[in-house]
Coordinates of C-alpha atoms in Angstrom, one line a residue:
Chain B
M276 CA 41.0 12.4 -15.2
A277 CA 38.1 13.2 -13.1
S278 CA 37.2 16.4 -14.3
K279 CA 36.8 14.5 -18.1
L280 CA 34.0 12.9 -16.5
R281 CA 33.0 15.4 -15.3
R282 CA 32.6 17.3 -18.4
H283 CA 29.8 14.9 -19.7
E284 CA 28.1 14.9 -16.2
N285 CA 24.8 17.6 -16.9
R286 CA 24.5 15.2 -20.2
D287 CA 24.8 11.6 -18.4
G288 CA 23.3 12.7 -15.9
I289 CA 19.7 13.5 -18.0
T290 CA 20.1 10.3 -20.2
L291 CA 20.2 8.2 -17.2
V292 CA 16.8 9.9 -15.6
L293 CA 15.4 10.4 -18.6
P294 CA 13.6 7.4 -19.4
V295 CA 12.5 7.7 -15.5
V296 CA 10.8 11.0 -16.0
L297 CA 9.5 10.2 -19.0
V298 CA 7.4 6.6 -17.9
V299 CA 6.3 9.1 -14.7
A300 CA 5.6 12.2 -17.5
A301 CA 3.3 9.9 -19.6
I302 CA 1.8 7.9 -17.2
I303 CA 1.2 10.6 -13.8
V304 CA 1.9 14.0 -14.5
V305 CA 0.5 13.6 -18.1
P306 CA -3.3 12.5 -16.8
I307 CA -3.1 14.8 -13.9
V308 CA -3.0 17.3 -15.9
W309 CA -5.6 16.0 -17.7
T310 CA -7.7 15.9 -15.2
V311 CA -7.6 19.7 -14.9
V312 CA -8.0 20.3 -17.9
L313 CA -11.2 17.8 -17.7
S314 CA -12.6 19.5 -14.7
F315 CA -13.7 22.4 -16.6
Q316 CA -15.5 20.4 -19.0
D317 CA -19.1 19.3 -19.4
A318 CA -18.3 16.5 -20.6
R319 CA -18.9 12.8 -20.6
Y320 CA -17.1 9.5 -22.6
V321 CA -18.8 9.9 -25.8
D322 CA -17.4 13.7 -26.2
V323 CA -14.0 13.2 -24.9
A324 CA -13.8 10.0 -27.7
R325 CA -14.6 13.0 -29.9
N326 CA -12.6 15.7 -29.7
G327 CA -10.2 14.7 -26.6
L328 CA -9.4 17.4 -24.9
F329 CA -10.8 20.5 -27.2
N330 CA -14.8 20.8 -25.4
E331 CA -16.2 23.8 -24.2
L332 CA -14.6 25.2 -20.5
T333 CA -17.3 25.7 -17.8
L334 CA -17.6 26.1 -13.9
D335 CA -20.7 24.3 -13.8
N336 CA -18.8 21.0 -12.9
Y337 CA -16.9 22.9 -9.9
A338 CA -20.1 24.8 -9.5
D339 CA -22.0 21.5 -9.2
V340 CA -19.8 19.4 -6.9
L341 CA -19.3 22.3 -4.7
T342 CA -23.3 22.5 -4.2
A343 CA -24.4 18.6 -3.5
P344 CA -24.8 17.5 -0.2
A345 CA -23.2 13.7 -1.4
F346 CA -19.6 16.0 -1.9
W347 CA -19.6 17.4 1.3
Q348 CA -20.7 14.5 2.9
A349 CA -18.2 12.3 1.9
L350 CA -15.9 14.7 2.9
L351 CA -16.0 15.1 5.5
T352 CA -16.1 10.7 5.9
T353 CA -12.6 11.5 3.9
V354 CA -11.7 13.5 6.9
E355 CA -13.2 11.5 9.5
Y356 CA -11.8 7.9 8.0
S357 CA -8.2 9.5 7.4
V358 CA -7.2 11.3 10.6
A359 CA -9.2 7.6 12.0
T360 CA -6.4 4.9 10.5
T361 CA -3.5 7.4 10.3
V362 CA -4.1 7.6 14.1
G363 CA -5.0 4.3 14.7
S364 CA -2.5 3.1 13.0
I365 CA 0.1 4.8 14.5
G366 CA -0.3 4.6 17.9
V367 CA -0.8 0.9 17.7
G368 CA 2.3 0.5 15.2
L369 CA 3.7 2.8 18.0
V370 CA 2.8 0.5 21.1
A371 CA 4.1 -2.6 19.0
A372 CA 7.3 -1.0 18.1
L373 CA 7.4 -0.2 22.2
A374 CA 6.4 -4.0 22.9
F375 CA 9.2 -5.7 20.4
R376 CA 12.7 -3.3 21.7
D377 CA 13.7 -5.5 23.7
K378 CA 14.9 -9.2 22.7
F379 CA 12.8 -11.9 23.4
R380 CA 12.6 -15.4 22.1
F381 CA 11.1 -15.6 18.7
R382 CA 10.8 -11.4 18.4
A383 CA 12.4 -12.4 14.6
P384 CA 10.1 -14.3 13.2
L385 CA 7.2 -13.0 15.2
R386 CA 8.3 -9.6 13.9
A387 CA 7.9 -10.4 10.3
V388 CA 4.5 -12.7 10.9
M389 CA 3.4 -8.9 12.3
L390 CA 4.2 -7.4 8.6
L391 CA 1.3 -9.9 7.1
P392 CA -0.9 -8.2 7.0
Y393 CA 0.7 -5.1 5.2
V394 CA 2.9 -7.3 2.4
A395 CA -0.5 -9.7 1.6
P396 CA -2.6 -8.8 -1.4
V397 CA -5.9 -6.5 -0.3
V398 CA -7.9 -8.3 -2.7
A399 CA -7.7 -11.6 -0.1
T400 CA -7.7 -9.9 3.0
T401 CA -10.7 -8.5 2.7
F402 CA -12.0 -11.2 1.1
V403 CA -11.9 -12.7 4.3
W404 CA -12.5 -9.8 6.7
Q405 CA -16.3 -9.6 4.5
V406 CA -16.7 -14.0 5.4
A407 CA -16.0 -13.8 8.8
L408 CA -18.2 -10.8 9.4
N409 CA -21.2 -12.6 7.0
P410 CA -23.9 -12.4 8.9
Q411 CA -25.2 -15.4 7.8
Y412 CA -22.0 -17.5 7.5
G413 CA -19.6 -15.5 8.9
V414 CA -17.7 -17.1 12.0
V415 CA -17.6 -13.7 14.0
N416 CA -21.3 -13.2 14.5
A417 CA -21.4 -16.7 14.9
F418 CA -19.6 -16.0 18.2
G419 CA -21.6 -13.1 18.9
T420 CA -24.9 -15.1 18.2
Q421 CA -23.6 -18.5 20.2
V422 CA -21.5 -17.9 22.9
L423 CA -21.9 -14.0 23.4
G424 CA -25.5 -13.5 23.3
W425 CA -26.1 -11.4 20.6
E426 CA -29.6 -11.4 19.8
H427 CA -29.3 -10.6 15.9
P428 CA -25.8 -11.2 14.0
V429 CA -25.2 -7.8 13.2
N430 CA -24.2 -6.8 9.3
F431 CA -20.7 -5.3 9.9
L432 CA -20.5 -3.8 6.6
A433 CA -24.1 -3.2 5.5
S434 CA -25.1 -1.0 8.1
A435 CA -24.7 2.2 9.2
P436 CA -22.2 3.7 11.8
T437 CA -20.7 -0.4 11.7
A438 CA -19.6 0.2 8.6
L439 CA -17.5 2.8 8.9
L440 CA -15.9 2.3 12.2
T441 CA -15.0 -2.2 10.2
V442 CA -13.9 -0.2 7.5
I443 CA -11.3 2.1 9.9
A444 CA -10.5 -0.9 12.1
Y445 CA -9.0 -2.8 8.8
D446 CA -7.0 -0.1 7.7
I447 CA -5.7 0.1 11.4
W448 CA -4.4 -3.7 11.0
R449 CA -3.5 -3.4 7.4
Y450 CA -1.7 -0.2 8.2
F451 CA -0.1 -0.8 12.0
P452 CA 2.5 -2.6 10.9
F453 CA 3.5 -0.6 8.9
A454 CA 4.0 2.2 11.3
F455 CA 5.3 -0.3 13.5
M456 CA 8.5 -1.1 10.6
F457 CA 9.6 2.8 11.2
L458 CA 9.6 3.4 14.8
G459 CA 11.2 -0.5 14.9
A460 CA 14.0 0.9 13.3
A461 CA 13.8 4.8 14.9
L462 CA 14.2 2.8 18.0
T463 CA 17.0 0.9 17.3
G464 CA 18.7 3.9 16.5
L465 CA 18.3 5.7 19.4
S466 CA 21.4 5.2 21.2
R467 CA 20.7 4.2 24.8
E468 CA 22.7 6.5 27.0
I469 CA 20.4 9.7 27.3
E470 CA 18.1 6.8 28.7
E471 CA 20.1 4.9 31.5
A472 CA 21.0 8.5 33.0
A473 CA 17.3 9.2 33.3
V474 CA 17.3 5.5 34.6
V475 CA 19.9 6.7 37.2
D476 CA 18.4 10.1 38.4
G477 CA 15.3 8.6 39.7
A478 CA 12.7 8.8 36.5
T479 CA 10.3 5.2 35.9
P480 CA 9.3 4.1 32.8
L481 CA 6.5 5.6 32.1
Q482 CA 8.8 8.7 32.6
K483 CA 11.6 7.8 30.9
F484 CA 8.8 7.4 27.7
W485 CA 7.2 10.3 27.7
F486 CA 10.6 13.1 29.0
V487 CA 13.3 11.1 26.8
V488 CA 12.0 8.2 24.3
L489 CA 9.1 10.1 22.7
P490 CA 10.6 13.5 21.9
Q491 CA 13.3 11.3 20.1
L492 CA 10.5 9.4 18.0
L493 CA 8.7 12.5 17.0
P494 CA 10.2 13.1 13.9
T495 CA 9.3 9.6 12.8
V496 CA 5.8 9.7 14.1
A497 CA 5.5 13.8 12.2
L498 CA 6.9 11.8 8.6
L499 CA 4.2 8.2 9.6
V500 CA 1.3 10.9 10.1
L501 CA 1.7 12.8 6.9
F502 CA 2.1 9.6 4.4
R503 CA -0.9 8.3 5.9
M504 CA -2.6 11.0 6.1
V505 CA -1.8 11.4 2.4
M506 CA -2.9 7.6 1.3
A507 CA -5.9 6.9 3.7
F508 CA -7.2 10.6 2.0
N509 CA -7.0 9.3 -1.4
E510 CA -7.5 4.8 -0.5
F511 CA -10.1 3.6 -2.8
D512 CA -9.1 0.1 -2.9
D513 CA -9.7 -1.0 0.4
V514 CA -12.9 1.1 0.8
Y515 CA -14.4 -0.6 -2.2
L516 CA -13.3 -4.1 -1.8
L517 CA -15.1 -3.7 1.8
T518 CA -18.6 -1.5 1.0
G519 CA -18.3 -0.5 -2.1
G520 CA -19.6 2.7 -0.5
A521 CA -22.2 1.5 0.5
A522 CA -23.6 2.9 4.2
G523 CA -22.7 5.8 5.0
T524 CA -18.4 4.7 3.6
Q525 CA -18.5 6.7 0.7
V526 CA -15.0 8.2 0.3
A527 CA -14.1 10.9 -1.7
S528 CA -12.3 8.6 -4.1
V529 CA -15.4 5.8 -3.8
R530 CA -17.3 8.8 -5.0
V531 CA -15.0 9.5 -8.1
F532 CA -15.1 5.9 -9.0
E533 CA -19.0 6.6 -9.1
Q534 CA -19.2 9.1 -11.3
L535 CA -17.0 7.7 -13.0
T536 CA -18.1 4.1 -13.2
G537 CA -21.9 4.9 -13.2
S538 CA -22.7 7.9 -14.4
S539 CA -20.0 8.1 -16.8
D540 CA -19.9 11.5 -15.8
I541 CA -16.5 12.4 -16.5
G542 CA -16.6 16.3 -15.8
G543 CA -18.0 15.4 -12.2
A544 CA -15.6 13.3 -11.4
S545 CA -12.8 15.3 -12.3
A546 CA -13.9 18.1 -10.5
T547 CA -14.6 16.0 -7.3
A548 CA -10.4 14.9 -7.6
A549 CA -9.4 18.0 -8.8
V550 CA -11.4 19.8 -5.3
M551 CA -10.1 16.6 -2.7
A552 CA -6.6 17.6 -4.5
V553 CA -6.8 21.4 -3.8
F554 CA -8.0 20.3 -0.1
L555 CA -5.1 18.0 0.7
G556 CA -2.5 20.2 -0.9
V557 CA -4.2 22.3 1.7
A558 CA -4.1 20.6 5.2
L559 CA -0.4 19.0 3.4
A560 CA 0.9 22.8 3.9
I561 CA -0.5 24.3 7.2
Y562 CA 0.4 21.2 8.4
L563 CA 4.4 21.8 7.3
R564 CA 3.7 25.1 8.2
L565 CA 2.1 23.8 12.3
T566 CA 5.6 21.2 12.2
A567 CA 8.8 23.3 10.2
K568 CA 9.6 25.0 13.6
Q569 CA 10.1 21.9 15.1
R570 CA 12.6 21.1 12.8
E571 CA 14.3 23.7 12.2
A572 CA 14.1 23.9 16.2
R573 CA 16.5 20.9 16.3
Chain Q
M267 CA 6.3 -0.2 47.2
S268 CA 8.0 3.6 45.0
A269 CA 6.7 3.6 41.1
V270 CA 9.0 2.6 40.0
T271 CA 8.9 -1.0 40.7
V272 CA 5.2 -0.7 40.6
Q273 CA 4.8 0.8 37.0
T274 CA 8.3 -1.7 36.0
G275 CA 6.4 -4.8 36.9
V276 CA 2.7 -3.5 35.7
L277 CA 4.8 -2.6 32.0
R278 CA 6.4 -5.7 32.1
V279 CA 2.9 -8.1 32.0
L280 CA 1.2 -5.6 29.7
R281 CA 4.1 -5.6 27.1
V282 CA 3.7 -9.5 27.3
V283 CA -0.3 -9.9 26.6
V284 CA 0.0 -6.9 24.2
I285 CA 2.9 -8.9 22.2
V286 CA 0.6 -12.1 22.5
A287 CA -3.1 -10.1 21.8
L288 CA -1.0 -8.3 17.9
V289 CA 0.7 -11.8 17.5
V290 CA -2.6 -13.1 17.3
A291 CA -4.8 -10.2 15.8
T292 CA -2.0 -10.4 12.9
V293 CA -2.1 -14.4 12.2
V294 CA -6.0 -15.3 12.7
P295 CA -7.3 -14.1 9.3
F296 CA -4.6 -16.2 7.9
V297 CA -5.8 -19.2 9.2
Y298 CA -8.8 -18.6 9.7
M299 CA -8.7 -18.0 5.4
L300 CA -5.9 -20.6 5.3
S301 CA -8.6 -23.6 7.4
L302 CA -11.8 -22.4 5.5
S303 CA -10.3 -23.5 2.2
F304 CA -10.3 -27.2 3.0
V305 CA -13.8 -27.0 4.1
R306 CA -17.0 -27.7 2.7
I307 CA -19.1 -25.1 1.9
D308 CA -22.6 -27.4 3.5
D309 CA -20.4 -27.6 6.7
L310 CA -19.1 -23.7 6.6
L311 CA -22.3 -23.0 6.4
R312 CA -24.2 -25.8 9.4
E313 CA -21.3 -25.0 11.5
P314 CA -20.5 -21.7 10.7
L315 CA -18.0 -21.3 14.2
R316 CA -16.4 -24.5 13.4
V317 CA -13.2 -22.5 11.9
L318 CA -10.5 -25.4 11.8
P319 CA -12.7 -28.8 9.9
A320 CA -12.9 -32.1 11.2
L321 CA -9.8 -34.4 9.6
D322 CA -12.7 -36.8 8.4
R323 CA -14.2 -33.4 6.6
I324 CA -10.8 -31.5 5.1
T325 CA -11.2 -31.3 1.1
T326 CA -8.9 -30.3 -1.8
E327 CA -12.0 -31.1 -4.0
T328 CA -12.0 -26.8 -3.4
Y329 CA -8.7 -25.9 -5.2
R330 CA -9.1 -28.8 -7.4
E331 CA -12.6 -26.4 -9.0
V332 CA -10.9 -23.1 -8.1
L333 CA -7.2 -24.3 -10.5
A334 CA -9.1 -25.9 -13.6
S335 CA -10.6 -24.3 -16.2
E336 CA -14.1 -23.7 -17.1
E337 CA -13.8 -26.0 -19.9
D338 CA -13.1 -28.4 -16.7
G339 CA -16.4 -26.8 -15.1
G340 CA -13.3 -25.1 -12.5
Y341 CA -13.2 -20.9 -12.1
G342 CA -9.3 -20.7 -13.7
F343 CA -7.4 -20.0 -11.4
A344 CA -4.2 -21.6 -13.1
R345 CA -4.3 -18.6 -16.0
F346 CA -5.2 -15.9 -14.0
M347 CA -2.1 -16.6 -11.8
R348 CA -0.4 -17.5 -15.2
N349 CA -0.9 -14.0 -16.3
S350 CA 0.1 -12.4 -12.6
A351 CA 3.3 -13.9 -12.8
I352 CA 3.8 -12.4 -16.3
V353 CA 2.1 -8.7 -15.0
A354 CA 4.6 -9.0 -12.4
V355 CA 7.7 -10.0 -13.0
S356 CA 8.0 -7.8 -16.2
A357 CA 6.6 -4.8 -13.9
S358 CA 9.5 -5.6 -11.6
A359 CA 12.8 -6.6 -14.2
L360 CA 11.3 -3.1 -16.5
T361 CA 11.4 -0.8 -12.5
V362 CA 14.4 -2.2 -11.7
A363 CA 16.4 -1.5 -15.5
L364 CA 15.1 1.6 -15.3
V365 CA 15.6 2.9 -11.8
V366 CA 19.4 1.8 -10.9
P367 CA 20.9 4.2 -13.6
A368 CA 18.9 6.7 -13.0
S369 CA 19.1 6.8 -8.3
Y370 CA 22.6 6.3 -9.8
A371 CA 22.1 9.7 -12.0
L372 CA 21.1 11.4 -8.8
T373 CA 23.1 10.1 -6.6
R374 CA 26.5 10.7 -8.3
L375 CA 26.0 13.4 -10.7
R376 CA 25.4 16.9 -10.2
F377 CA 22.4 18.1 -13.2
A378 CA 20.2 20.2 -14.8
G379 CA 16.7 19.4 -13.2
R380 CA 18.5 17.0 -10.3
S381 CA 16.0 18.1 -7.6
Q382 CA 12.5 19.9 -9.5
I383 CA 13.0 15.8 -9.8
S384 CA 13.0 14.2 -6.4
W385 CA 9.5 17.2 -6.2
L386 CA 7.8 15.4 -8.8
F387 CA 7.6 12.5 -7.6
L388 CA 6.9 13.5 -4.1
A389 CA 4.0 15.5 -6.0
V390 CA 2.4 12.1 -7.6
Y391 CA 1.4 11.3 -3.9
L392 CA -1.4 13.9 -3.9
F393 CA -3.9 12.3 -6.7
P394 CA -5.6 9.9 -6.2
T395 CA -5.0 6.6 -7.9
I396 CA -8.6 6.1 -9.2
I397 CA -8.2 10.1 -10.8
I398 CA -5.1 8.6 -12.3
A399 CA -6.5 5.8 -13.8
V400 CA -8.9 7.0 -16.3
P401 CA -7.4 9.3 -18.1
V402 CA -5.1 5.6 -18.8
F403 CA -7.2 3.9 -19.6
V404 CA -8.5 5.7 -22.3
G405 CA -4.9 7.6 -23.6
F406 CA -3.7 3.6 -24.3
Q407 CA -7.3 2.5 -25.3
V408 CA -6.5 5.2 -28.2
L409 CA -2.9 3.1 -28.5
G410 CA -4.3 -0.4 -28.6
L411 CA -3.1 -1.1 -25.5
G412 CA -5.8 -0.7 -23.6
S413 CA -7.1 -3.5 -22.8
S414 CA -3.8 -5.9 -22.5
L415 CA -1.4 -7.2 -20.2
V416 CA 1.7 -4.7 -21.6
G417 CA -0.3 -1.4 -21.3
L418 CA -0.7 -3.1 -17.4
V419 CA 2.9 -3.8 -17.0
I420 CA 3.4 -0.2 -18.5
A421 CA 0.6 1.1 -15.8
Y422 CA 2.8 -0.2 -12.0
V423 CA 6.0 -0.3 -13.6
A424 CA 5.1 3.5 -13.1
L425 CA 3.1 3.1 -9.6
T426 CA 6.4 1.0 -8.8
V427 CA 9.1 3.3 -9.6
P428 CA 9.0 7.0 -7.5
V429 CA 8.8 4.5 -4.1
S430 CA 12.3 2.5 -5.5
V431 CA 13.7 5.4 -7.2
H432 CA 13.5 6.0 -3.5
M433 CA 14.9 3.1 -1.5
L434 CA 18.1 3.3 -4.1
R435 CA 19.1 6.2 -4.2
N436 CA 18.7 6.3 0.2
Y437 CA 21.5 2.5 0.1
L438 CA 23.7 4.2 -3.1
A439 CA 24.3 7.7 -1.3
G440 CA 25.8 5.2 1.7
I441 CA 28.4 3.7 -1.5
P442 CA 31.6 6.3 -0.9
E443 CA 32.3 8.1 -4.2
S444 CA 35.6 7.7 -4.2
I445 CA 35.2 4.0 -5.3
D446 CA 34.1 5.0 -8.6
E447 CA 36.9 7.4 -8.6
A448 CA 39.5 5.2 -8.4
A449 CA 37.6 3.2 -10.9
V450 CA 37.6 5.9 -13.4
I451 CA 42.1 6.9 -12.4
D452 CA 42.0 3.3 -13.4
G453 CA 40.3 4.5 -16.6
A454 CA 36.5 2.5 -16.4
S455 CA 33.3 5.0 -18.3
R456 CA 31.0 5.9 -16.7
F457 CA 28.8 3.0 -17.8
Q458 CA 32.1 0.6 -16.7
I459 CA 31.2 2.4 -12.6
L460 CA 27.6 1.2 -13.4
T461 CA 27.5 -2.4 -14.3
R462 CA 30.4 -3.8 -12.7
I463 CA 30.7 -2.0 -9.6
T464 CA 27.1 0.4 -8.2
V465 CA 25.8 -2.2 -9.1
P466 CA 26.6 -5.5 -7.9
L467 CA 27.8 -3.5 -4.5
A468 CA 24.3 -2.6 -4.6
M469 CA 22.6 -6.0 -5.3
P470 CA 21.0 -6.5 -2.2
T471 CA 19.0 -3.2 -2.2
I472 CA 18.0 -3.7 -5.9
M473 CA 16.9 -7.4 -5.8
S474 CA 14.3 -6.4 -2.6
T475 CA 14.1 -3.3 -5.0
A476 CA 12.7 -5.7 -7.5
L477 CA 10.8 -8.3 -5.3
F478 CA 9.2 -4.8 -3.4
S479 CA 7.6 -4.1 -7.4
F480 CA 6.6 -7.0 -7.7
M481 CA 4.7 -7.5 -4.5
I482 CA 3.0 -4.1 -6.1
A483 CA 1.8 -5.7 -9.2
W484 CA 1.2 -8.8 -8.0
N485 CA -1.7 -7.4 -5.0
E486 CA -3.0 -3.7 -7.3
F487 CA -6.7 -4.3 -8.3
L488 CA -7.8 -1.1 -9.4
F489 CA -6.1 -1.0 -12.8
A490 CA -6.6 -4.7 -13.5
L491 CA -10.5 -3.5 -12.1
L492 CA -10.4 -1.0 -14.9
F493 CA -8.4 -2.3 -17.9
L494 CA -9.2 -5.4 -17.8
S495 CA -12.5 -6.1 -16.8
A496 CA -14.5 -7.4 -20.3
K497 CA -11.7 -9.5 -20.9
Q498 CA -11.7 -12.6 -18.7
D499 CA -8.6 -14.9 -20.2
L500 CA -6.4 -11.6 -18.8
W501 CA -7.8 -11.7 -15.7
T502 CA -5.1 -11.2 -12.9
V503 CA -6.0 -13.0 -9.6
S504 CA -6.8 -10.4 -7.8
L505 CA -9.4 -9.3 -10.2
G506 CA -10.2 -13.0 -10.6
L507 CA -11.1 -13.2 -7.4
T508 CA -13.5 -10.6 -6.8
R509 CA -15.3 -10.5 -9.8
L510 CA -15.8 -14.2 -8.7
A511 CA -17.3 -12.7 -5.2
D512 CA -19.3 -10.3 -6.2
G513 CA -21.0 -12.6 -7.6
Q514 CA -23.7 -15.7 -5.7
E515 CA -22.3 -18.8 -7.7
V516 CA -18.7 -19.5 -6.6
S517 CA -18.9 -21.3 -3.2
K518 CA -17.4 -18.7 -1.3
T519 CA -14.4 -21.8 0.4
V520 CA -13.6 -22.0 -3.1
L521 CA -13.0 -18.2 -3.5
M522 CA -11.0 -19.1 0.4
A523 CA -9.2 -21.6 -2.0
G524 CA -8.7 -18.5 -4.4
S525 CA -7.5 -16.4 -1.9
V526 CA -4.5 -18.6 -0.7
L527 CA -3.3 -19.3 -4.0
L528 CA -3.1 -14.8 -4.5
T529 CA -1.4 -14.7 -0.9
V530 CA 1.3 -17.4 -0.7
P531 CA 3.2 -16.6 -3.2
I532 CA 3.3 -12.7 -1.7
V533 CA 4.5 -14.9 1.5
I534 CA 7.0 -17.3 -0.2
L535 CA 8.8 -13.6 -1.6
Y536 CA 8.8 -12.1 2.0
G537 CA 9.6 -14.8 4.0
V538 CA 12.6 -14.8 1.5
A539 CA 13.6 -11.1 1.6
E540 CA 12.0 -9.7 4.5
R541 CA 15.2 -8.4 6.3
A542 CA 16.1 -6.8 3.7
L543 CA 12.8 -5.6 2.0
T544 CA 11.7 -3.0 5.8
E545 CA 15.8 -2.3 6.2
G546 CA 14.7 -1.2 2.7
L547 CA 12.0 1.1 3.1
T548 CA 13.1 2.1 6.3
A549 CA 16.4 3.0 4.8
G550 CA 17.6 7.3 6.2
A551 CA 14.3 6.7 9.2
D552 CA 16.7 6.5 12.4
K553 CA 18.9 9.3 10.8
G554 CA 15.1 11.4 12.2

C-alpha cells in the first residue's frame, strides 16, 4: 500500500514545494541575479526603464567602487559595527540566560518581557531612542545636564564617535533578546549530571561554568555568531532610522541606499552590494572552515 | 572562606543585580514611550526630565490628533493602521497557505532538488534586503503593482517564507511518520493526510508561524518606504510614523502616541503567543 504513495512521491513533492520556490525565486533570486548583471552596466533609472537588462557591459562600476575611499570607509564601519553588535548582543544574551537559568519568582513573565526589544517594531523603538537622546527635550540629556552636571547636552546621534557607539548600543539592546532566547533554550537542554559531578569534585561555580557549561554552549554560540554577523552586515533599518547614515555611521547598506535614491546610480549601487556580498561570503567561508574542526570533533 | 563559598555568594548577589539591570534596561524605553504619549508638547519642552506627567496635566488629545483623518486636522493613523492590518493579515495567511504543503513535502517526500531548496533559502540571507527591494520595485512598476498594497504583500510573503519553512519543518520532522503510514493503510490520499492529519497535529506551530509572519509584515519598513512613499493614503503605520517624524511640524508627543499605536498590537499578539513563538523559533537549538 505504501508503495502506492511512493510512486508519485517525486511529482507530489515538486508540486507541493513549487509555489514557495516560485515566490522566493521571483522576489529574491531574480532580483539578486539582476543586481549582479546591473553591476556590470553603466545604468541609470532611465536606461533600465528603456533597455531593461540589455545595456552595454563594463567594469567601470567595480573600478569606481574599489577606488572610492568612501567605500572602504563604509566597509570598515560595517565591520566595526557588525563585530561590536555581534559580540555585545551575544555577550549580554549569555549573561542574561545564565541569570535566568535557575527558577525564581516571576521568572516566566520577566523572561517574556525581556524579549520585547526584539519583537517591538523597529520604527517605534528607534523613535523612542531618538527622542530620549535629543539634546533639547530628551530625558538622557536632561538627566546629564541637570543631575550629572554635564556642561553641554550631547548630540548623541549627530556627532562623530557617539553616533556609531549609540547605534551599536541600540542594536545590542534590540538583539540581545535573540541570543538570550536561543541560549536559554540550549541551557534548558543541558543535563545537570555532569555539573553535579563537577561540584562533587570540588569545582567552584566559575570553574563549573568555564569547563562544563560553556563548552556545551559553544555550538549554539557559534551558530548565533554566524546569524548575527550576517544580519548585522546587511543591517539597514536600525542605522538608517537612527542616524540616516550621518556622523560616521554610513554602513554599506545605507551607502547602497544613498547611491540609489540620492544619485540614482543603479550600476554603482549594485556593484557596491555585490562587492559586499563577496566579502561576506569569503568571511563566512573562512568562519565555517575554522569551526569545521570543532563540529567534526563532536 | 573557601573559593566555592566566596564565588557562590558573589554570584548570588551579581545575579540579582543582573536581572534587575536587564529588566530595567528593557522596560524603561517602553515606559518612556507610553508616558510621553500622554504629555503635552509644551510640558515636554519645559521639563524634559519629568518622564511621568502630573496627573492633572495628562492629555489624550495626542491620540485624538494622531488617529483623526487629515480632514479632521489629524494625521490619519487610523487609516495607516487599517493598511498595516490588511497587509499583515494577508501576508500571514498567504505565507501559511504556501508553507504548510512545502514543509510537509520537505519532511515527508523524497523528490528531485529537495536538498538544494534548503541551500537556496539560506543563500537568500547573504544579500541585504535593500538590493532585493530595488529590482522588485522596478519589476512591480512594470506589472502595475509598484505602488500598491498587493505588491507589498507579495514582497512580505517572500521575506517570511524561508524562516517559516524552517520553523514548521523542524516541528513536522518530530511527528512520527508511522501516523502517515497508518492513514495510508486506511486508504487516505496524500491530500487527506495533509489536511486531516498533519495540519491538526501541527496547528500550534502553524499558528506561531502565522503570528511570526504577521509581526514581520507589521513591523517592516524598507519595502514600504520604497513602494509607497508617494502614496500617503496607502502608508502603513511604520512608514507613516517615519515620514511624519522626518518633518518638524508634528509634535513629538503626538508621534509618541503613534508609536504606542504601532507597538500595542504586536505586544498583545506576542503576549498571547509568547511561548509558542519562542519555542518555534528555537526549535532544535537544544540539540546543538
